[in-house]
PDB file of C-alpha atoms and ligand atoms in Angstrom:
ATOM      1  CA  UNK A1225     115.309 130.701 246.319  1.00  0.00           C
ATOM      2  CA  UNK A1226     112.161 128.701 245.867  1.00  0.00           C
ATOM      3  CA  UNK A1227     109.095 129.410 243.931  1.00  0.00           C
ATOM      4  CA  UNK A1228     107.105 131.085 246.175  1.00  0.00           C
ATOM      5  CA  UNK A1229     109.443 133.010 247.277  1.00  0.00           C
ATOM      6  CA  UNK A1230     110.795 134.155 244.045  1.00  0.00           C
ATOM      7  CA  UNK A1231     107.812 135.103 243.037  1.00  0.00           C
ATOM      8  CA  UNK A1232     105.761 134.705 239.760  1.00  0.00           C
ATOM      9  CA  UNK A1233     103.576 137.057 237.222  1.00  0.00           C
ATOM     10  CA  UNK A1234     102.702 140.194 239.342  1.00  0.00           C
ATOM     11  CA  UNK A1235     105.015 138.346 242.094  1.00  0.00           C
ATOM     12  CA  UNK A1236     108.101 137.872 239.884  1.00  0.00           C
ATOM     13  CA  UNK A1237     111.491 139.568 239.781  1.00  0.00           C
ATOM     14  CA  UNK A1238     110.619 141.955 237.416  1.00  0.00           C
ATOM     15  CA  UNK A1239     107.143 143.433 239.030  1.00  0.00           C
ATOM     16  CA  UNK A1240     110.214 144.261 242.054  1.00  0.00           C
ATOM     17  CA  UNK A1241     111.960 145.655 238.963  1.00  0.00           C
ATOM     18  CA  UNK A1242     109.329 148.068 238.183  1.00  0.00           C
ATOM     19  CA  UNK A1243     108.726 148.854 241.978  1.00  0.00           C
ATOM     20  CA  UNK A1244     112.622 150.266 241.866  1.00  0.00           C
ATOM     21  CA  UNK A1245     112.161 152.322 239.198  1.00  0.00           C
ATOM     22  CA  UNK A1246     109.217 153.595 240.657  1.00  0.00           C
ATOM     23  CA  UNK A1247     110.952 154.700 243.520  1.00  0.00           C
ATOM     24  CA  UNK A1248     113.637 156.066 242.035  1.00  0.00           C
ATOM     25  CA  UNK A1249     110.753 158.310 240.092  1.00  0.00           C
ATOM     26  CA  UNK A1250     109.547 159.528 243.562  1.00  0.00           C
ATOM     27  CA  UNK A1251     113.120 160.522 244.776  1.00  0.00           C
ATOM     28  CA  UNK A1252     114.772 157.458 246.484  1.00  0.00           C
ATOM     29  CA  UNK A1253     118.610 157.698 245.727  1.00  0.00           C
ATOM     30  CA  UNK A1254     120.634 155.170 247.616  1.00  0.00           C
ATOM     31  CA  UNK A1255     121.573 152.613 245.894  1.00  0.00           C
ATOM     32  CA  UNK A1256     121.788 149.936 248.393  1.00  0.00           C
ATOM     33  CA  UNK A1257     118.262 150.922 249.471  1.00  0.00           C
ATOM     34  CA  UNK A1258     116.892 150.113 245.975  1.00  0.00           C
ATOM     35  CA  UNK A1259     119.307 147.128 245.830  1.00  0.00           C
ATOM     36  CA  UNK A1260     118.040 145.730 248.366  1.00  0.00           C
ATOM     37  CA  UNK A1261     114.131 145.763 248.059  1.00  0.00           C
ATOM     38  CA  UNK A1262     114.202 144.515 244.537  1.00  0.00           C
ATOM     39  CA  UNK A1263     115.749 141.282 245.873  1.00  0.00           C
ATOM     40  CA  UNK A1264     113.456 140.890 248.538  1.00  0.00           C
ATOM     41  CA  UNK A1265     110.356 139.488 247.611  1.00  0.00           C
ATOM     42  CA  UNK A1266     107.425 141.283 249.367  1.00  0.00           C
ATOM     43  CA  UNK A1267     104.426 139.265 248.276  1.00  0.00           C
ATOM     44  CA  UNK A1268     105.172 136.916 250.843  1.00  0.00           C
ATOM     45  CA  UNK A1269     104.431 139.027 253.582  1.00  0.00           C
ATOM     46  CA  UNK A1270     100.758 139.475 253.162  1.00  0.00           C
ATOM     47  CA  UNK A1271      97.646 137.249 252.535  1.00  0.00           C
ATOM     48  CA  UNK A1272      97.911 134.751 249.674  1.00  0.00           C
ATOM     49  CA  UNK A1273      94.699 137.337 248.320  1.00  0.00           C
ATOM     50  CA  UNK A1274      96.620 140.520 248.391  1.00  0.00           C
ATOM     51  CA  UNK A1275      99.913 138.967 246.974  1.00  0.00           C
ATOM     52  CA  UNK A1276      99.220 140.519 243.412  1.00  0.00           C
ATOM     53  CA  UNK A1277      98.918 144.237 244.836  1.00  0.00           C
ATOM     54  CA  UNK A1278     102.144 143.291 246.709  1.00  0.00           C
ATOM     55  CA  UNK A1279     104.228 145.654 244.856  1.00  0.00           C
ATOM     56  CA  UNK A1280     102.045 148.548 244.199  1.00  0.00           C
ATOM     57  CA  UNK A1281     103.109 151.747 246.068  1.00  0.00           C
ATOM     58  CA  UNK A1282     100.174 151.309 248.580  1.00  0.00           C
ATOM     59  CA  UNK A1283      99.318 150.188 251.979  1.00  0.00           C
ATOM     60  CA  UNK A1284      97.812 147.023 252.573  1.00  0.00           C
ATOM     61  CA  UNK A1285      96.129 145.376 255.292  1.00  0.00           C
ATOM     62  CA  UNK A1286      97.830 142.787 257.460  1.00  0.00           C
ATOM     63  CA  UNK A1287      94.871 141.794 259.706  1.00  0.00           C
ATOM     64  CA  UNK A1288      94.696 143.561 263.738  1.00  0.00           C
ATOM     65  CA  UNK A1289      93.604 146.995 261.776  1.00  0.00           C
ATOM     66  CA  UNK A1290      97.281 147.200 261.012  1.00  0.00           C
ATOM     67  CA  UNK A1291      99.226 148.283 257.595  1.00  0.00           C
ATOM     68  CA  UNK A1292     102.434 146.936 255.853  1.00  0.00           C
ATOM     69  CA  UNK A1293     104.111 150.388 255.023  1.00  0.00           C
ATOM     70  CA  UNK A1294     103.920 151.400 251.527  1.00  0.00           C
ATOM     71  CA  UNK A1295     107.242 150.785 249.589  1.00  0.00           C
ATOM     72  CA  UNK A1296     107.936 154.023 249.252  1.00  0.00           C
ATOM     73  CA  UNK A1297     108.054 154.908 253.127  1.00  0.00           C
ATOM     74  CA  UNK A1298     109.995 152.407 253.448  1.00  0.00           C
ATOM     75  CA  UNK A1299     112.537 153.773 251.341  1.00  0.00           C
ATOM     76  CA  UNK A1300     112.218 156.838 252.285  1.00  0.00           C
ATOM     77  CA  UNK A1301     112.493 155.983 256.362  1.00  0.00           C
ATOM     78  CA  UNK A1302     115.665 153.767 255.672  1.00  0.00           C
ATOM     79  CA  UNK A1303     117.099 156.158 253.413  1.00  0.00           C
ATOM     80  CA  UNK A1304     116.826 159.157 256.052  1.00  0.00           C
ATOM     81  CA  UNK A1305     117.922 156.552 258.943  1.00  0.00           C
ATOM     82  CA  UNK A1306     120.922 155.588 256.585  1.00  0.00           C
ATOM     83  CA  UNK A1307     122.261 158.833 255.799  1.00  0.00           C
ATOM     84  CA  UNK A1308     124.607 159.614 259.064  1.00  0.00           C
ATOM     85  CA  UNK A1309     126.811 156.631 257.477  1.00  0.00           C
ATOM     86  CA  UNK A1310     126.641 152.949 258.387  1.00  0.00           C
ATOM     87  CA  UNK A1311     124.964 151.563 261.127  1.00  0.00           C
ATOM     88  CA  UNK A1312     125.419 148.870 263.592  1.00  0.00           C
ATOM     89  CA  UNK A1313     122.637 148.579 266.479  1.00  0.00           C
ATOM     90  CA  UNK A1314     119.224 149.495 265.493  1.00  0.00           C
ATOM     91  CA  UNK A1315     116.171 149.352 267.417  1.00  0.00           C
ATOM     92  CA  UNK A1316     112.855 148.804 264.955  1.00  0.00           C
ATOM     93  CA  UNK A1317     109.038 149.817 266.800  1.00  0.00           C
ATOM     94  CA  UNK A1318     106.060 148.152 265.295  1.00  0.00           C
ATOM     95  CA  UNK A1319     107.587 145.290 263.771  1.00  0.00           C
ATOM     96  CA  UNK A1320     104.074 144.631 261.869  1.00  0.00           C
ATOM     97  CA  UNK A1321     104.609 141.605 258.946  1.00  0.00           C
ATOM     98  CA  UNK A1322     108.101 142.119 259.070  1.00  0.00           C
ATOM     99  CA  UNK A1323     108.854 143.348 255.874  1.00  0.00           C
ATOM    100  CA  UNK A1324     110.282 146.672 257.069  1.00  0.00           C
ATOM    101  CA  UNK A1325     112.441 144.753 259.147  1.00  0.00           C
ATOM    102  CA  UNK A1326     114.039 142.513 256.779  1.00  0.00           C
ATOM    103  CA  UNK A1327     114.664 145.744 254.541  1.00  0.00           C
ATOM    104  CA  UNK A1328     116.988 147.389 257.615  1.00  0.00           C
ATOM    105  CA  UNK A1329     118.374 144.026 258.412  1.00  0.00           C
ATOM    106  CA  UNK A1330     119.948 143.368 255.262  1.00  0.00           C
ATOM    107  CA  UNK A1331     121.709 147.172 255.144  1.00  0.00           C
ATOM    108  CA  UNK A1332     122.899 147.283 259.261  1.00  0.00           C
ATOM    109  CA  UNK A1333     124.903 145.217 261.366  1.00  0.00           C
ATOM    110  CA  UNK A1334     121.888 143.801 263.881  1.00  0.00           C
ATOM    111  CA  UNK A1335     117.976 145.125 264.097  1.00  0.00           C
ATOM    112  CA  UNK A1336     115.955 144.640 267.505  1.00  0.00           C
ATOM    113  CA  UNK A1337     112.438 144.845 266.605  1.00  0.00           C
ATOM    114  CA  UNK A1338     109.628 145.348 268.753  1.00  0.00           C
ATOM    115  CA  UNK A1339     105.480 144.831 267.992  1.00  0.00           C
ATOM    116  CA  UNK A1340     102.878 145.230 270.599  1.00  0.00           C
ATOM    117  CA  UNK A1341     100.570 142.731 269.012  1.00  0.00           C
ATOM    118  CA  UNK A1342     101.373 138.576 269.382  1.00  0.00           C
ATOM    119  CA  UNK A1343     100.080 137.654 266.250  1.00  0.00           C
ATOM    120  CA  UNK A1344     102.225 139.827 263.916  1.00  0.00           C
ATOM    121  CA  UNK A1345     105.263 139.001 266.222  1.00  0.00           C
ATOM    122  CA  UNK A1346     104.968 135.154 265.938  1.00  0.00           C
ATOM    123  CA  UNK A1347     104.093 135.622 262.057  1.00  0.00           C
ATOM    124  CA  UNK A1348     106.976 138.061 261.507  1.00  0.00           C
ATOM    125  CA  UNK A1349     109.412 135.754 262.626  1.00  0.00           C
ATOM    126  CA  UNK A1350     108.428 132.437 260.845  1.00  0.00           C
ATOM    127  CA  UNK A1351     108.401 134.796 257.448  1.00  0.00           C
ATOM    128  CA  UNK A1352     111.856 136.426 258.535  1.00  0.00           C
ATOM    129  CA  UNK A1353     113.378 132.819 259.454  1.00  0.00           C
ATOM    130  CA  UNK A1354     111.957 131.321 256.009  1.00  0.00           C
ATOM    131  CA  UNK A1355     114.067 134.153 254.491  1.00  0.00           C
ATOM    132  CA  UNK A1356     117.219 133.013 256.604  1.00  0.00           C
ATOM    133  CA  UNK A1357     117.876 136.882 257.807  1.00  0.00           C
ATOM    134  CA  UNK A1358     119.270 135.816 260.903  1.00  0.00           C
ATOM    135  CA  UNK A1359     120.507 139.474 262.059  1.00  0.00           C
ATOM    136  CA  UNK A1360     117.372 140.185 263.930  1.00  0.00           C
ATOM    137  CA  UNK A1361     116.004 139.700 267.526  1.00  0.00           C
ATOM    138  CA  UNK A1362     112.702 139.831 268.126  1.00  0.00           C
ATOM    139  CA  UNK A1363     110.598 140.878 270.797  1.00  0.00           C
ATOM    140  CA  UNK A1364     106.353 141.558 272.060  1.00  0.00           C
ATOM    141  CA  UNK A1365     106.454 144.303 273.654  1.00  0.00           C
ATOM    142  CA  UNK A1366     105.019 147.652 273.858  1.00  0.00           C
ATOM    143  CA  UNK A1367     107.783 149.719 272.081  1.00  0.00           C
ATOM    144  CA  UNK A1368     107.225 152.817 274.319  1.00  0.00           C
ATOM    145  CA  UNK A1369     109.654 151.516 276.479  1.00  0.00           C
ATOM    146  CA  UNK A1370     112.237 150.571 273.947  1.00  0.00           C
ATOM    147  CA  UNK A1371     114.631 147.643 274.686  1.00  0.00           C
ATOM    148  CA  UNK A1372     116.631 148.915 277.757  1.00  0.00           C
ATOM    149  CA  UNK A1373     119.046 145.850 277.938  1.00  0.00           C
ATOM    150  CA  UNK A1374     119.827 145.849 274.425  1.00  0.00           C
ATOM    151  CA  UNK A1375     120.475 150.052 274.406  1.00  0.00           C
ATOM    152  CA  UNK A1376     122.402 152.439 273.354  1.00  0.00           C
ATOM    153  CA  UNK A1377     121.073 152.012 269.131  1.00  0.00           C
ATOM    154  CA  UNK A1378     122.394 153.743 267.093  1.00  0.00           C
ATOM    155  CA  UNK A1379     119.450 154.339 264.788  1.00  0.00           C
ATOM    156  CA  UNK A1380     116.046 153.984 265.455  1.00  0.00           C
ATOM    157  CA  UNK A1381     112.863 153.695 262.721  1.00  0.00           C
ATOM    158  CA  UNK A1382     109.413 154.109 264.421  1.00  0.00           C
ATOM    159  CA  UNK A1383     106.498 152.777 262.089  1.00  0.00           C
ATOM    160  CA  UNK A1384     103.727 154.068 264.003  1.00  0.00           C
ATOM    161  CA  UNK A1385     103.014 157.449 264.969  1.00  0.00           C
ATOM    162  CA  UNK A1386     102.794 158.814 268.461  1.00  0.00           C
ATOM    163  CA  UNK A1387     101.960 162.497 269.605  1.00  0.00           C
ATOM    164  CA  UNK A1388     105.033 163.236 270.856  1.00  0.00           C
ATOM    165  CA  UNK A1389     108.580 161.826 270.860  1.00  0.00           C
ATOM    166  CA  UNK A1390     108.902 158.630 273.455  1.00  0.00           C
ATOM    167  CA  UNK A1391     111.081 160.054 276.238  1.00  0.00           C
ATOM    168  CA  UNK A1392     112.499 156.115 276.595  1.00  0.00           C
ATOM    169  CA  UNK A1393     113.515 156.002 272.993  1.00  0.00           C
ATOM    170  CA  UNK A1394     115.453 159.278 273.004  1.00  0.00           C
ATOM    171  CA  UNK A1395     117.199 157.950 276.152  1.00  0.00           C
ATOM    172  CA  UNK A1396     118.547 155.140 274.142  1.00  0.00           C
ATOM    173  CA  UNK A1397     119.953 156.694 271.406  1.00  0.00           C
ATOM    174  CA  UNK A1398     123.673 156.884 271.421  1.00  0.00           C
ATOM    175  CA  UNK A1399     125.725 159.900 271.191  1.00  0.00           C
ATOM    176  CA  UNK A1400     125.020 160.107 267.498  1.00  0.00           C
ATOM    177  CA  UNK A1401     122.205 158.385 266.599  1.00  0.00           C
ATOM    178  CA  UNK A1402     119.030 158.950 264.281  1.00  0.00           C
ATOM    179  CA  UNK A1403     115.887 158.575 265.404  1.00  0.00           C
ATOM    180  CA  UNK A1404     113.200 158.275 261.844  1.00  0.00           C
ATOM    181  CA  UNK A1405     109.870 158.909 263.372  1.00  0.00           C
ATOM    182  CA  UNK A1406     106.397 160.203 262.155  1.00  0.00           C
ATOM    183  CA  UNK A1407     104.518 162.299 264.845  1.00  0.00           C
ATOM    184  CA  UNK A1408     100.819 163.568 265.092  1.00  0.00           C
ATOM    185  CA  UNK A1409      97.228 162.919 265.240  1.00  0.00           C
ATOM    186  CA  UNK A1410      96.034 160.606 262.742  1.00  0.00           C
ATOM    187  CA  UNK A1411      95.555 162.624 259.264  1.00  0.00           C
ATOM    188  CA  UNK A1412      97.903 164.741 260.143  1.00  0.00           C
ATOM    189  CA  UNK A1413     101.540 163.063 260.826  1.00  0.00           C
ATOM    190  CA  UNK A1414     104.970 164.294 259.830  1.00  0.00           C
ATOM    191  CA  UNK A1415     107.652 162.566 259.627  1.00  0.00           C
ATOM    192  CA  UNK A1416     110.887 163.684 261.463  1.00  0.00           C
ATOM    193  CA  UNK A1417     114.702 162.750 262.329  1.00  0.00           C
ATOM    194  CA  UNK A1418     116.183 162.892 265.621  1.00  0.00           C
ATOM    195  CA  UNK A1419     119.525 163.345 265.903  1.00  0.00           C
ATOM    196  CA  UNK A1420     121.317 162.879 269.383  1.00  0.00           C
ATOM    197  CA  UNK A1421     124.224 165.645 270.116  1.00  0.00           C
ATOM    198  CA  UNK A1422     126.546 166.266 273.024  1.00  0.00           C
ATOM    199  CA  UNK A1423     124.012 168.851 274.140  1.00  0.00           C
ATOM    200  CA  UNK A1424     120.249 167.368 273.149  1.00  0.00           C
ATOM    201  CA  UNK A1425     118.601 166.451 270.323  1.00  0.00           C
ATOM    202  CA  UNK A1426     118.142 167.941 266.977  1.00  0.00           C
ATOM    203  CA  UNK A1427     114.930 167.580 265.105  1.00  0.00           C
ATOM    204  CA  UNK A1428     114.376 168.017 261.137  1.00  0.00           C
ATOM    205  CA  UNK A1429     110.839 168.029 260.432  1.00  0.00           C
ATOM    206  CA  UNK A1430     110.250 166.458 257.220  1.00  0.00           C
ATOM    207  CA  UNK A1431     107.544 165.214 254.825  1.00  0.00           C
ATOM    208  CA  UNK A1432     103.706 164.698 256.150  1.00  0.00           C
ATOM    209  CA  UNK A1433     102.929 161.251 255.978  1.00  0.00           C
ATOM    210  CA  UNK A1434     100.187 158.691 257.515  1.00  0.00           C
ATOM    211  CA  UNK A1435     100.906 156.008 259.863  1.00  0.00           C
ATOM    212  CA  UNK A1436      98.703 153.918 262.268  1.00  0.00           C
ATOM    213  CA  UNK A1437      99.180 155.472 265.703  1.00  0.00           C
ATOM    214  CA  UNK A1438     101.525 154.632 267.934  1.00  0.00           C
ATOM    215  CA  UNK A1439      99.396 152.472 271.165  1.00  0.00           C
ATOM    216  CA  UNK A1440     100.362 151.194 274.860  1.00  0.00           C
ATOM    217  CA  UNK A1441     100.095 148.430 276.274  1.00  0.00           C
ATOM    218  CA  UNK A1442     100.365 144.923 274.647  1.00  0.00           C
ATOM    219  CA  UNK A1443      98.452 142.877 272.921  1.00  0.00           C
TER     220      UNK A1443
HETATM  221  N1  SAH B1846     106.758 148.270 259.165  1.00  0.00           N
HETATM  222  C1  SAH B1846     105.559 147.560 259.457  1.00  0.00           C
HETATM  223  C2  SAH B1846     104.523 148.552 259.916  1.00  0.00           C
HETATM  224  C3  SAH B1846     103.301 147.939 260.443  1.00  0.00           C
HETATM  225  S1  SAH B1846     102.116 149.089 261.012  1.00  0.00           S
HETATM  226  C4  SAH B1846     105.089 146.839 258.203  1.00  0.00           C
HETATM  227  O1  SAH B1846     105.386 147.327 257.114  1.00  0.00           O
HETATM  228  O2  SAH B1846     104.436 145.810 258.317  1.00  0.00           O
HETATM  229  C5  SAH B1846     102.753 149.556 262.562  1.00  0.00           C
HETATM  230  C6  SAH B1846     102.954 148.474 263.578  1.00  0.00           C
HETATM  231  O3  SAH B1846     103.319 149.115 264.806  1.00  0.00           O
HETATM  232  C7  SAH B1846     101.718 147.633 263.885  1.00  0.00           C
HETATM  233  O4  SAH B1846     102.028 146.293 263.729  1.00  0.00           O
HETATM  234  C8  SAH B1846     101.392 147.994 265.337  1.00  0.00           C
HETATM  235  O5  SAH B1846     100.857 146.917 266.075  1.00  0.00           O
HETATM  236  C9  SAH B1846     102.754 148.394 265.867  1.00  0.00           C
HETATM  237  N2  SAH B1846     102.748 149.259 267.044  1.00  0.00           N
HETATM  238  C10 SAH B1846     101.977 150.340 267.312  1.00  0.00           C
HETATM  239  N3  SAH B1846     102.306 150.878 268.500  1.00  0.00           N
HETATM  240  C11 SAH B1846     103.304 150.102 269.006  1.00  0.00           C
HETATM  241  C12 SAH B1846     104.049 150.116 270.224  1.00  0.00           C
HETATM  242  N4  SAH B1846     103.863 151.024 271.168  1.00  0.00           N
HETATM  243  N5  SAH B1846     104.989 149.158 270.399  1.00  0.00           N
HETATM  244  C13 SAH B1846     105.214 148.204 269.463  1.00  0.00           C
HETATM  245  N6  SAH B1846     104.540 148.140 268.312  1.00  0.00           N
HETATM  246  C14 SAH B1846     103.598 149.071 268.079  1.00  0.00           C
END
């Protein structure tokens, strides 16, 4: 990997270290999870400015009023999305800088990710293509109506947070699949997984949490 990608001082391998153990602190047990984003370098997706509060557990700002999750929601979302066993189709909403994406892309078989907003999409993809992940298809759209061509997923992660679950998404979720989704007003959001069975859905309602919200339309 080259320098800037590997990282150096409060970019390097072991600030990523640190973030790992930090995780595992707050709870995150898979192993391939944890594997995963200490390899990836996450300083590259934000401004050259913010790079040195890449790996803090925080959300930063990615320009558009948007967020790059904090790591530990990451971990946490692909953890709960991971648990039904291995997956091969999933379908990613809010695609943002991309760094959630290249997470879930190197633990399934394919992602399809979605983002409303045409900056973040273009910048997403240069960053993911620099990385060579080459398991993901992009597209700028506004993920309330899913990716009907590319359905049945079998797991989808939803990084922003609508009012209620998106009757398109549900619709293409296999028999089987997990939906990872946070739901509510802003300030007051909890996170929950969908599970399709042969006679609905089943909903856990898990931890509260605080996402942007989840908008129509694209931009
Ligand atoms: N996982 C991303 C999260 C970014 S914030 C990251 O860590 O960078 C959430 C993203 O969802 C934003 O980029 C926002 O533009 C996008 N978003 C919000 N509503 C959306 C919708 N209906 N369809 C697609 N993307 C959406």
């Amino acid at each position: 990997m080259n320098t800037h990608l590997q990282g150096s001082g409060m970019t390097s391998q072991r600030t990523r270290e640190r973030m790992v153990t930090r995780l595992e602190g707050q709870g995150i047990k898979n192993k391939k999870v944890l594997a995963v984003m200490a390899k990836t370098p996450r300083h590259i997706f934000v401004d050259e400015a913010l790079q040195s509060r890449a790996y803090e557990d925080t959300a930063l700002p990615i320009g558009f009023n948007q967020t790059i999750s904090q790591p530990y929601i990451v971990a946490r979302m692909t953890e709960l999305l991971l648990e039904a066993g291995p997956l091969k189709r999933v379908l990613e909403i809010g695609t943002g800088c991309g760094y959630q994406t290249a997470i879930l892309a190197q633990l399934v078989e394919h992602v399809f990710t979605v983002e409303r907003i045409l900056p973040l999409h273009d910048k997403a993809k240069t960053i993911l293509r620099e990385l060579k992940i080459d398991n993901i298809s992009f597209r700028h759209q506004d993920g309330g109506w899913g990716w009907e061509l590319k359905a049945p997923f079998d797991g989808i992660l939803v990084a922003a947070a609508p009012t209620e679950l998106p009757a398109m998404l549900l619709e293409q979720m296999a028999l089987g699949a997990v939906m990872v989704i946070p739901i509510g007003k802003y300030g007051s959001q909890e996170l929950q997984r969908v599970t399709r069975t042969e006679d609905g859905y089943d909903v856990e309602e898990l931890e509260m949490v605080n996402f942007v919200p989840f908008l129509s339309g694209k931009e």
